[in-house]
Tab-separated table of C-alpha atoms in Angstrom:
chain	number	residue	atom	x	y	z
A	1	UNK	CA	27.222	11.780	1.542
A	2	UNK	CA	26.019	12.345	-1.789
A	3	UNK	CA	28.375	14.652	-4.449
A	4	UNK	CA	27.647	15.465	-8.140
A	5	UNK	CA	29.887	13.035	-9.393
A	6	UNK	CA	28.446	10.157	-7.249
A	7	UNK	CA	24.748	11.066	-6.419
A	8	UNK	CA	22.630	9.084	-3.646
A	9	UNK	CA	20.533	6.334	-5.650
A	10	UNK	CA	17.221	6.649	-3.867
A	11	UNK	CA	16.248	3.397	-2.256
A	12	UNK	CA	13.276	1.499	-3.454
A	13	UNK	CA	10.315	2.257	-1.863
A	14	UNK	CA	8.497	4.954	-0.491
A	15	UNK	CA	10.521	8.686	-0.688
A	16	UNK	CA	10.518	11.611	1.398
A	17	UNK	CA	11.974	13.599	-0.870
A	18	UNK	CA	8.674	16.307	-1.158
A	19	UNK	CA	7.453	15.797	2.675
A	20	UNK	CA	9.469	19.055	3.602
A	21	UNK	CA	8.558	20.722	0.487
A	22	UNK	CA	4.828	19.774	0.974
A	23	UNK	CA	4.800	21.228	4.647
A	24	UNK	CA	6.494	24.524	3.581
A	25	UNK	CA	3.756	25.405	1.163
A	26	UNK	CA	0.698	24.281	3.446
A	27	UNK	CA	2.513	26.698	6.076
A	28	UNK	CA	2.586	29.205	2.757
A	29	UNK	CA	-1.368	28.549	2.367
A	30	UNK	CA	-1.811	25.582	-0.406
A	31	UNK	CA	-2.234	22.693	1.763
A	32	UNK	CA	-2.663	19.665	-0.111
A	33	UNK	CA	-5.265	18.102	-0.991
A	34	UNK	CA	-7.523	15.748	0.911
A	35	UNK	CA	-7.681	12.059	0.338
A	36	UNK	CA	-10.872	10.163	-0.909
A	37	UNK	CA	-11.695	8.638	2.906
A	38	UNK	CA	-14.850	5.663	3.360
A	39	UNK	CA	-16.405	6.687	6.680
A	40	UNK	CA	-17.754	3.427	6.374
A	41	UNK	CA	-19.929	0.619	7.931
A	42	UNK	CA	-17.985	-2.741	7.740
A	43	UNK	CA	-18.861	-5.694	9.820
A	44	UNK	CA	-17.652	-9.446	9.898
A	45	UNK	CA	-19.701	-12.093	11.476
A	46	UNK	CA	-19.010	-15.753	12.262
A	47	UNK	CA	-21.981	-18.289	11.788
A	48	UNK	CA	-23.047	-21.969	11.487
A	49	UNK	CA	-20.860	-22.873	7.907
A	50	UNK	CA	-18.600	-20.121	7.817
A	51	UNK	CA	-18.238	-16.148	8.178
A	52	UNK	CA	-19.977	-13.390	6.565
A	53	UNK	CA	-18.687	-10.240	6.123
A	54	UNK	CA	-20.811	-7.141	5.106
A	55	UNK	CA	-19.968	-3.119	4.277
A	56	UNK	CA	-22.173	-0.305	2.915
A	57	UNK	CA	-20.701	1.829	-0.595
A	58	UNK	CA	-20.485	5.496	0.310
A	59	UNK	CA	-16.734	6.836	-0.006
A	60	UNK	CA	-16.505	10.437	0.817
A	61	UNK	CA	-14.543	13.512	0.336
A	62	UNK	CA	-14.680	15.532	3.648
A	63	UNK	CA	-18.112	16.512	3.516
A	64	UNK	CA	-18.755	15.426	-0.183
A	65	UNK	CA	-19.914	12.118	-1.619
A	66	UNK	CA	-17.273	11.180	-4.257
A	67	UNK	CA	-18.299	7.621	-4.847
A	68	UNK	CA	-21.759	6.395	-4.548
A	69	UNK	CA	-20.968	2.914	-5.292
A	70	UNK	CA	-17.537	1.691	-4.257
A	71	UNK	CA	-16.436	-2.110	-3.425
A	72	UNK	CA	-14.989	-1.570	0.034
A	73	UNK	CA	-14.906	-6.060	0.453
A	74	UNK	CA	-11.549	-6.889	-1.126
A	75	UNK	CA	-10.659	-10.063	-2.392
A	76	UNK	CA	-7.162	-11.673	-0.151
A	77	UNK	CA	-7.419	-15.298	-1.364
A	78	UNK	CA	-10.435	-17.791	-2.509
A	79	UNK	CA	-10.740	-18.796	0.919
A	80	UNK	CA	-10.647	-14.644	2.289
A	81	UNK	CA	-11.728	-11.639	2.115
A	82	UNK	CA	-10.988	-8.020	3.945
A	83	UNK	CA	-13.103	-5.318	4.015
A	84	UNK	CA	-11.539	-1.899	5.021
A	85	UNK	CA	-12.616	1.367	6.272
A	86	UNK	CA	-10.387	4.321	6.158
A	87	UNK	CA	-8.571	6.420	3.401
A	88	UNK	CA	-9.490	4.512	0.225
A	89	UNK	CA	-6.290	4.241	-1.660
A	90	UNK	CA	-4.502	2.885	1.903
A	91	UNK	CA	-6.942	-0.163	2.163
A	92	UNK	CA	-6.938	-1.080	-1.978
A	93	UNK	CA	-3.183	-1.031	-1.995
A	94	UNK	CA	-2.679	-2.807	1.768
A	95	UNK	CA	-5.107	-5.411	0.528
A	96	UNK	CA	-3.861	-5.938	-3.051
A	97	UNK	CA	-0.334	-6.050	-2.110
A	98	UNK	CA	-1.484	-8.710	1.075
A	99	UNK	CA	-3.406	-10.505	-1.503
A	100	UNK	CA	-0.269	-11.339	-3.623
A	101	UNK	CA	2.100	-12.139	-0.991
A	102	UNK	CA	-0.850	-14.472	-0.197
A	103	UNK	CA	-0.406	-16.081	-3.841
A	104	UNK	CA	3.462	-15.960	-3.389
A	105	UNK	CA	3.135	-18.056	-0.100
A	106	UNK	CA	0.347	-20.568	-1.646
A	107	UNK	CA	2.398	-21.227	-3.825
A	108	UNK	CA	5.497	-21.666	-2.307
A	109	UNK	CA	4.007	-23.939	0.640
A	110	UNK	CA	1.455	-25.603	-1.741
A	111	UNK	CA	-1.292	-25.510	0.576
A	112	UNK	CA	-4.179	-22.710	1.054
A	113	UNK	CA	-2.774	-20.201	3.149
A	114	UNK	CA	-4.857	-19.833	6.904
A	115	UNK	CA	-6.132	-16.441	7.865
A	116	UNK	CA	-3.921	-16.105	10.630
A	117	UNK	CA	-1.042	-15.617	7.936
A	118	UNK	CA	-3.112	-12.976	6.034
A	119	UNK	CA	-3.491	-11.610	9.705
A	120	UNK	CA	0.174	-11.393	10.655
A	121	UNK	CA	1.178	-9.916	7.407
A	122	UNK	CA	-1.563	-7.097	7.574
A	123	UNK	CA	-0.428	-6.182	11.037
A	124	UNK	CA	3.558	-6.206	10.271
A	125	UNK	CA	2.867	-4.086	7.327
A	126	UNK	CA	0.207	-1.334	9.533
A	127	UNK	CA	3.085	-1.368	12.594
A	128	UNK	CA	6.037	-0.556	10.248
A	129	UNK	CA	4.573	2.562	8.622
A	130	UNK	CA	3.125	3.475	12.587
A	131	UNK	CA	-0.215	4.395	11.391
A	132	UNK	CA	0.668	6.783	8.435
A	133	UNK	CA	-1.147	4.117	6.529
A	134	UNK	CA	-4.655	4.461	7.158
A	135	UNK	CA	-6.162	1.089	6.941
A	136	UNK	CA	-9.237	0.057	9.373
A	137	UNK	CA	-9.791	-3.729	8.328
A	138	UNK	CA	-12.192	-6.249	9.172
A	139	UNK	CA	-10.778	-9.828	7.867
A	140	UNK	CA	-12.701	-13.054	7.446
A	141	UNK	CA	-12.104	-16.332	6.340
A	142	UNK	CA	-12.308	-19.837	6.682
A	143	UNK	CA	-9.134	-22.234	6.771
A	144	UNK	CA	-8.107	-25.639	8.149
A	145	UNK	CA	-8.960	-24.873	11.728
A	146	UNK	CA	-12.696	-23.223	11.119
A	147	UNK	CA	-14.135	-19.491	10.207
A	148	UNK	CA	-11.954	-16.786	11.544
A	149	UNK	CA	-12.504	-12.867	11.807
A	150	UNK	CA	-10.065	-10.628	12.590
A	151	UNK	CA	-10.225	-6.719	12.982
A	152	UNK	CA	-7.140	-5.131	12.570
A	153	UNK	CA	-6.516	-1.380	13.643
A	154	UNK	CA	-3.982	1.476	11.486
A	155	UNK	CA	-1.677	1.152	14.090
A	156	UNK	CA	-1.107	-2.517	13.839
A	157	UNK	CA	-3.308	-4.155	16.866
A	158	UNK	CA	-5.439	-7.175	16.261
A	159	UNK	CA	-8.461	-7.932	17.831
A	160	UNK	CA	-9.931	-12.010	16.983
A	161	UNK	CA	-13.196	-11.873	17.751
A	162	UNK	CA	-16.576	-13.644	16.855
A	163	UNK	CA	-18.182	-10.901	15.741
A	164	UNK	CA	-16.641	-7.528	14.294
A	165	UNK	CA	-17.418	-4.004	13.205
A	166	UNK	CA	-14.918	-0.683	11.651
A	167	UNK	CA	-15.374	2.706	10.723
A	168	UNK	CA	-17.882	5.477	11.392
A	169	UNK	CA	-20.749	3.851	11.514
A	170	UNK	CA	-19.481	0.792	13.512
A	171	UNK	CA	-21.056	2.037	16.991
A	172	UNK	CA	-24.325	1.744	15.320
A	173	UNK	CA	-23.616	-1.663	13.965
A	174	UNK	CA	-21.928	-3.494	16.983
A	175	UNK	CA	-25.181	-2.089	18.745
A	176	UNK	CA	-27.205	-4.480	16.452
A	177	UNK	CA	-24.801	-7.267	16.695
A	178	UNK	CA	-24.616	-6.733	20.422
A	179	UNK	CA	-28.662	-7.197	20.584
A	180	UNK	CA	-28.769	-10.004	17.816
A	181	UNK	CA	-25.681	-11.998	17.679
A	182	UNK	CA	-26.027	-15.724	19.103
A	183	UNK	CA	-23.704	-19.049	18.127
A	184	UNK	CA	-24.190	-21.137	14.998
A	185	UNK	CA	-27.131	-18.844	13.357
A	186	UNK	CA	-28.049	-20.142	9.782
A	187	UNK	CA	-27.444	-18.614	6.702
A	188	UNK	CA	-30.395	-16.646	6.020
A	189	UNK	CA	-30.094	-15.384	9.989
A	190	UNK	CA	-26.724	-14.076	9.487
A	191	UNK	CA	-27.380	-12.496	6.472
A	192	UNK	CA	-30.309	-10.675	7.630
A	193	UNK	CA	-28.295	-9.830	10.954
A	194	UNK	CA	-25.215	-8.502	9.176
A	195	UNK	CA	-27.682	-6.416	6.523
A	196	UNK	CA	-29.950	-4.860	9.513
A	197	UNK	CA	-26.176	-4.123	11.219
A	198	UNK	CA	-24.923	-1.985	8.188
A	199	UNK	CA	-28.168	-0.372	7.659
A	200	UNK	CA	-28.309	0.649	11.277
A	201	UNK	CA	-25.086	2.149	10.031
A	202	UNK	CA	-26.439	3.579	6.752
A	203	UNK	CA	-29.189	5.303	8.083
A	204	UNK	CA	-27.524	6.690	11.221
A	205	UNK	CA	-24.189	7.097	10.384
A	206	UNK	CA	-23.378	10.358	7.631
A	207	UNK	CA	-20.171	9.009	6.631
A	208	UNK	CA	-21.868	5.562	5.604
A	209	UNK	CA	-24.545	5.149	3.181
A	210	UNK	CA	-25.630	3.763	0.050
A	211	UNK	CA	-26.166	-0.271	-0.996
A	212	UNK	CA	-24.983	-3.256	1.353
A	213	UNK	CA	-22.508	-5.232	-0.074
A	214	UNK	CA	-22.099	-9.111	1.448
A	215	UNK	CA	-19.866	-11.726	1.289
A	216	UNK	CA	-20.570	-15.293	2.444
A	217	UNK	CA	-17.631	-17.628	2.671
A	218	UNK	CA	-18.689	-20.906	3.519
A	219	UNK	CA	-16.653	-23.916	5.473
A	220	UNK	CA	-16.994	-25.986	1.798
A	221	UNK	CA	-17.481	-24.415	-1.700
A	222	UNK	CA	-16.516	-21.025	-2.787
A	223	UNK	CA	-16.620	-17.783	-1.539
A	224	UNK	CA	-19.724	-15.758	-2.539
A	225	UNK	CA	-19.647	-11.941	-3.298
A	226	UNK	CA	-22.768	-10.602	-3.140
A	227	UNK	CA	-22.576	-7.208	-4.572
A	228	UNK	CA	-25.124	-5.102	-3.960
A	229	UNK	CA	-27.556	-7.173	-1.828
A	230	UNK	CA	-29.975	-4.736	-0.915
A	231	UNK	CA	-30.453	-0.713	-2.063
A	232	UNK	CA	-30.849	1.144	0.994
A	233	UNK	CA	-30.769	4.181	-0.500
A	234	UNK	CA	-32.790	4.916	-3.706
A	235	UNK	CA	-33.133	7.883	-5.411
A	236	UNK	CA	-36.354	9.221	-5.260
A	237	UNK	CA	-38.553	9.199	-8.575
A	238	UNK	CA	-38.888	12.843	-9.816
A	239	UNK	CA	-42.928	13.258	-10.220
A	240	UNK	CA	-43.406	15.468	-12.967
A	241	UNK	CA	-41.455	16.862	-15.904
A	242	UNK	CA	-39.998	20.554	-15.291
A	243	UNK	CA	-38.972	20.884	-19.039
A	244	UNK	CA	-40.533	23.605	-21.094
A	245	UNK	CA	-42.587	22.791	-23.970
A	246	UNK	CA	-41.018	24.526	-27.961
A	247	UNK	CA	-42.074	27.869	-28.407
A	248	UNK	CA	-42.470	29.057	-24.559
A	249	UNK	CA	-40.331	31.340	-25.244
A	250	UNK	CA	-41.037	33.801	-28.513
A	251	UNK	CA	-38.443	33.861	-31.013
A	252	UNK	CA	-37.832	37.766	-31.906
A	253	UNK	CA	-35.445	37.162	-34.669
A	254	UNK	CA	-33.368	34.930	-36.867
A	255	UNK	CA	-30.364	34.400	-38.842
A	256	UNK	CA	-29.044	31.884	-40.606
A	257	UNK	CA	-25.481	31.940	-41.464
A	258	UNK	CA	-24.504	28.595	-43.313
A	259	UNK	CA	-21.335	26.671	-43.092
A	260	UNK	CA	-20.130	26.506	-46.986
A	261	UNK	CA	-18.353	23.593	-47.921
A	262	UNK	CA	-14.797	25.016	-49.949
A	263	UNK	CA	-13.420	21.591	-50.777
A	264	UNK	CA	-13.331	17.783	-50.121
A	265	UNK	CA	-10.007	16.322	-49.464
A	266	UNK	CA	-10.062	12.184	-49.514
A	267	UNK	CA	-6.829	10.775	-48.550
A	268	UNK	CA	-6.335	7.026	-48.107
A	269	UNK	CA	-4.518	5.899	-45.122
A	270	UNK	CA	-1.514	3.409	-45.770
A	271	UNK	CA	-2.077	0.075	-43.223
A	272	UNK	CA	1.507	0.072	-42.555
A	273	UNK	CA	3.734	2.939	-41.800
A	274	UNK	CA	7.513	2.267	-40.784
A	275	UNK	CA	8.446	4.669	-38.249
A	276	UNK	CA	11.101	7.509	-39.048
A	277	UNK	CA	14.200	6.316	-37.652
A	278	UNK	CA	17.568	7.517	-37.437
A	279	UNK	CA	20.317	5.140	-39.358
A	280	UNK	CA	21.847	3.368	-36.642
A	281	UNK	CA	25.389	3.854	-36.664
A	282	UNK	CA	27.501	0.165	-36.337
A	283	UNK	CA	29.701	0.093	-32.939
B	1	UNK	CA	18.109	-10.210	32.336
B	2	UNK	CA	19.084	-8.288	29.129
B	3	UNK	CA	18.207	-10.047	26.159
B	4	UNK	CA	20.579	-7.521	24.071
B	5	UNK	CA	17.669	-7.580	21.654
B	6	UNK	CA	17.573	-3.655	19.493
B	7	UNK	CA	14.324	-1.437	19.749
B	8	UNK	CA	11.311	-2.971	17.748
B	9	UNK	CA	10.723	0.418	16.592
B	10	UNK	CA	14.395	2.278	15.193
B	11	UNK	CA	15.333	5.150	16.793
B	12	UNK	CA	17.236	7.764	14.428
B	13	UNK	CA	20.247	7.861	16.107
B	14	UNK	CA	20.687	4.249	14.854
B	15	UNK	CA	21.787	4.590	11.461
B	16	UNK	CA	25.597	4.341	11.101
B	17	UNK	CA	26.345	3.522	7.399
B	18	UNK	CA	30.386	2.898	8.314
B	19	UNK	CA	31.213	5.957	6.076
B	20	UNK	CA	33.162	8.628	7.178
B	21	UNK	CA	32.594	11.844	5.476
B	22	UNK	CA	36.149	12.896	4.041
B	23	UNK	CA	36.804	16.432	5.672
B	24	UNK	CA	39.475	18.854	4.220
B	25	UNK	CA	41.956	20.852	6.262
B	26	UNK	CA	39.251	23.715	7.084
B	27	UNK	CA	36.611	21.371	8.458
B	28	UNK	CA	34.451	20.854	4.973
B	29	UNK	CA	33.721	18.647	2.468
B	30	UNK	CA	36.049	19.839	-0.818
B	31	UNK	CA	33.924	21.592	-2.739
B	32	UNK	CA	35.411	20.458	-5.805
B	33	UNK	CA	34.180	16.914	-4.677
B	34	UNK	CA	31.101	17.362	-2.900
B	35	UNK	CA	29.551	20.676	-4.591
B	36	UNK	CA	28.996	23.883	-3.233
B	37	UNK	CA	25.853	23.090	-1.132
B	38	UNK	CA	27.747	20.362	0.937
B	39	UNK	CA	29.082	22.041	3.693
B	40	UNK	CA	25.373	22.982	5.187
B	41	UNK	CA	24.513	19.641	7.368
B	42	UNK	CA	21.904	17.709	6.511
B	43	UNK	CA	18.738	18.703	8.055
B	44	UNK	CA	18.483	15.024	9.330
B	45	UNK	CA	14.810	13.300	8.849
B	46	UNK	CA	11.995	15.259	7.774
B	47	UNK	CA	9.287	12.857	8.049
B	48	UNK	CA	9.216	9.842	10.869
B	49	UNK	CA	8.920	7.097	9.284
B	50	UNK	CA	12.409	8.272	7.240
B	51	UNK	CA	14.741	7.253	9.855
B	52	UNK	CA	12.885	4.000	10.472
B	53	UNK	CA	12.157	3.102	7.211
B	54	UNK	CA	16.006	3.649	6.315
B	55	UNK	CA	16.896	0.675	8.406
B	56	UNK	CA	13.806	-1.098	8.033
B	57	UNK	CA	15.494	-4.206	7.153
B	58	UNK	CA	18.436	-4.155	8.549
B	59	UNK	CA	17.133	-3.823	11.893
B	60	UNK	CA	14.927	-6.113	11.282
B	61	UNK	CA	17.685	-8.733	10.612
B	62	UNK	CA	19.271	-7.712	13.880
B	63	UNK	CA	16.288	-8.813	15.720
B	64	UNK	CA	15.887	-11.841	13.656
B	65	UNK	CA	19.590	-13.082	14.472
B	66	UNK	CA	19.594	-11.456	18.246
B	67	UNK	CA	16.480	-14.141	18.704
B	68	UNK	CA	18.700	-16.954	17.628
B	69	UNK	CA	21.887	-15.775	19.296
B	70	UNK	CA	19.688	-16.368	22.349
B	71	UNK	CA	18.242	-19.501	21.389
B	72	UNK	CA	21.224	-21.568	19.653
B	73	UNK	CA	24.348	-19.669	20.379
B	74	UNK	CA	27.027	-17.462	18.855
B	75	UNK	CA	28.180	-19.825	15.748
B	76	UNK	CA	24.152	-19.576	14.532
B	77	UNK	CA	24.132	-15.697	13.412
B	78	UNK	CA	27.897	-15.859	12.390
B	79	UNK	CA	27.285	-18.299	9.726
B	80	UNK	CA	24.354	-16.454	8.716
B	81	UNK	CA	25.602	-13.361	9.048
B	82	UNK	CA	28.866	-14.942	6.904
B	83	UNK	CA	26.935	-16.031	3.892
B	84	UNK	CA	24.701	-13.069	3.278
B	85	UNK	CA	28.137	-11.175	3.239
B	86	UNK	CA	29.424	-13.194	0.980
B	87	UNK	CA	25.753	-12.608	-1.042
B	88	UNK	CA	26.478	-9.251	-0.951
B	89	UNK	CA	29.977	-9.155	-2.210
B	90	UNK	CA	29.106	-10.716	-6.166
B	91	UNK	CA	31.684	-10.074	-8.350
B	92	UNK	CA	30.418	-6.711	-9.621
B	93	UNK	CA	31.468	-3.391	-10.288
B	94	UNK	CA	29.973	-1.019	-8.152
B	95	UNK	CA	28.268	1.079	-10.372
B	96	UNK	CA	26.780	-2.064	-12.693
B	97	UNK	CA	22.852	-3.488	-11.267
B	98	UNK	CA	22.773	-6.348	-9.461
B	99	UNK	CA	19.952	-8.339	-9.127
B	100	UNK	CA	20.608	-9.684	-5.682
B	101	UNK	CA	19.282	-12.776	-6.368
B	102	UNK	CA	21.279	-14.769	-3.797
B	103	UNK	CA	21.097	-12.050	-0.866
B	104	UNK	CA	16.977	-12.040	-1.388
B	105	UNK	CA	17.201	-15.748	-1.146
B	106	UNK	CA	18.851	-15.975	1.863
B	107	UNK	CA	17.016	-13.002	3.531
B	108	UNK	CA	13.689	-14.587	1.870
B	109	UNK	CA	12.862	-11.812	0.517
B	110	UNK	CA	12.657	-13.698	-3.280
B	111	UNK	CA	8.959	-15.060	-2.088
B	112	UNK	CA	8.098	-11.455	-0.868
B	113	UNK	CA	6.136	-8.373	-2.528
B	114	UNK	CA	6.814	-5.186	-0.945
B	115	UNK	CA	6.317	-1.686	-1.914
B	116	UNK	CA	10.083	-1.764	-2.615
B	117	UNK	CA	9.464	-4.125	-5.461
B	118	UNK	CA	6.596	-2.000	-6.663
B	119	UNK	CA	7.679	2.042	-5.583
B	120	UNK	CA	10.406	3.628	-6.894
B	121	UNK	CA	12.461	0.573	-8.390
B	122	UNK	CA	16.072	0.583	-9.697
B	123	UNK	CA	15.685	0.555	-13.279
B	124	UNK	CA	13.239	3.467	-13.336
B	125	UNK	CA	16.311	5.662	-11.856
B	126	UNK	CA	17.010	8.856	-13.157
B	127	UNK	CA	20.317	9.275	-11.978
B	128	UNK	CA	23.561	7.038	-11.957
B	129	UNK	CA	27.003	7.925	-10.739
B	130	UNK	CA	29.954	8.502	-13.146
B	131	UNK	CA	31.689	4.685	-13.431
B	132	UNK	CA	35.073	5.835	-12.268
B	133	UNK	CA	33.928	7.623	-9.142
B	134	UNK	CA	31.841	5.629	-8.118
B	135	UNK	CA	35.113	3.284	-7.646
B	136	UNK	CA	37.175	5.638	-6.108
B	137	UNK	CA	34.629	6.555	-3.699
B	138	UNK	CA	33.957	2.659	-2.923
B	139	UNK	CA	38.118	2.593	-2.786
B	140	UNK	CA	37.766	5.551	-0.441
B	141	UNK	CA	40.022	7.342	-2.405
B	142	UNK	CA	37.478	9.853	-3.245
């Protein structure tokens, strides 16, 4: 319905406009280009004073490490956090823009928000973009009514549970949790549980790897980001030097050809310059 | 027992925007009008998510007040349904921004971050429509 004289104003949000032009040159032979993905660990736990979510650090680029030491535990809201498996720009943006309709809702009702909000928003957002956004989460948090953990799927679904894994390497993971996992553990059991889970994930799974990230929230206090809690993976110490001592090779000849120095030019710089302007003419 | 509650998920036949497309005496759009590329049809939705995402909220509202037809009656949605047109109809030219302050506070969407409010926003628009046709064409005279 659109006409030179009155054009179609796009609508806000997301546009369409290159979709067909995209799929027309990857038919051509320049597909585009692949997104930064985390074939990830990321696990969620509920225990004695709160939950405790954990995820390894590798993101990866088809078959290419591209970061060796991302955050993949988001922050929601003091009181929750989301980690997320997936394609990497999906989960930062799903999260941030969660985390400050969060704020917009805290402050509107005046209390802290529960998780179950953070829940429903996540999984209108995933169902009205059918997937195309793709977001693996695993949400914790504590609220009112106790520690919650959710695990929320692209497609929308959500799955409460007591214990949760995503991504790549969560087959490996829920195997530990499966074998380990009992009511009201301790701190220090939970911890170790949920950092032998993603390192049963690290070390079996390709697509995960690196550190373990944690993040304790507890029933009272703040939430705890432990960044980097253990270093799975360390690069190995190179044993000797393999650089070549001056003069292994033999110089055969020489020349010298010096830079000369024409002139010196010192020109002060003025602290304040006004800009060139046109004269504004008066209306 | 029907509900008369629309599809969750909006199928593409679903978007009727009220307009009719103003046909000549050969069948086309005047060329004069409309430019020269306007009498191939639109190739309808390229991606998926276009048709749904056209009517996101719209549809979404015709859930919303379905629900409460069902719940408190007839006069519930109408006076809704009343006040948001009102909303809508501030005394603006056509071609002038609105905020849409009102209509987001009765839709609730004042409280709300979306990537509408973040993607592709109004005053980061290349393009506007010349001031006088843009009337006409709200007048239907164009």
């Amino acid at each position: 319905m659109a006409s030179a004289l009155v054009p179609e104003i796009p609508v806000p949000g997301f546009s369409f406009e290159n979709f067909q032009r995209n799929a027309f040159l990857a038919q051509k032979g320049f597909p585009a280009p692949k997104a930064t993905k985390t074939g990830t660990t990321i696990v969620g736990i509920i225990y004695a004073d709160g939950v405790i979510l954990g995820a390894d650090t590798r993101a990866t680029e088809n078959t290419v490490v591209s970061d060796k030491n991302c955050q993949k535990i988001h922050y929601l809201a003091s009181n929750m956090y989301c980690c997320g498996a997936g394609t990497a720009a999906d989960t930062e943006m799903t999260t941030q823009s969660v985390a400050s309709q969060l704020e917009l809702q805290r402050l509107h009702t005046g209390r802290t928000v529960p998780v179950e909000t953070a829940a429903t928003l996540l999984k209108r957002m995933l169902f009205r973009y059918q997937g195309h956004i793709g977001a693996a989460l695993v949400l914790g948090g504590v609220d009112r009514t106790g520690p919650h953990i959710y695990c929320i799927y692209p497609h929308g679904s959500v799955d409460k549970l007591p214990y949760a894994t995503m991504g790549s390497g969560s087959l490996a993971a829920m195997a530990v949790f499966e074998a380990g996992w009992k009511r009201d553990m301790n701190e220090e059991e939970g911890k170790k549980l949920v950092r032998d889970a993603i390192a049963a994930g690290i070390f079996n799974d390709l697509g995960s790897g690196s550190n373990v990230d944690l993040c304790v929230i507890r029933n009272t206090g703040p939430a705890q980001y432990l960044r980097t809690y253990e270093e799975a993976n360390v690069k190995g110490k190179k044993q000797g030097s393999y650089r070549y001592a001056l003069g292994t090779t033999a110089v055969l000849k020489q020349r010298v050809i010096p830079l000369e120095v024409e002139s010196i030019l010192v020109r002060p710089t003025e602290a304040f310059q006004p800009m060139d302007v046109e004269p504004q003419t008066s209306r | 027992m029907s509900f008369g509650l629309p599809p969750l998920k909006v199928k593409p036949e679903h978007d009727d925007n009220g307009v009719k497309i103003q046909e000549n005496t050969f069948g086309i759009r005047d060329p004069m009008i409309a430019g020269l590329g306007a009498t191939r049809p639109k190739l309808g939705f390229v991606h998926p998510l276009e048709a749904s995402e056209k009517n996101y909220h719209l549809n979404e509202e015709k859930l919303n007040l379905a629900m409460l037809r069902n719940v408190q009656g007839l006069h519930a949605p109408m006076k809704i349904t009343m006040e948001r047109k009102f909303a809508s109809k501030v005394g603006r030219l056509p071609f002038l921004p609105s905020s849409n302050l009102q209509h987001d506070v009765l839709t609730g969407r004042y409280i709300d971050i979306g990537f509408e409010d973040i993607l592709n926003t109004r005053d980061l628009c290349e393009t506007a429509g010349q001031p006088h046709a843009v009337i006409e064409r709200s007048l239907g005279l164009l």
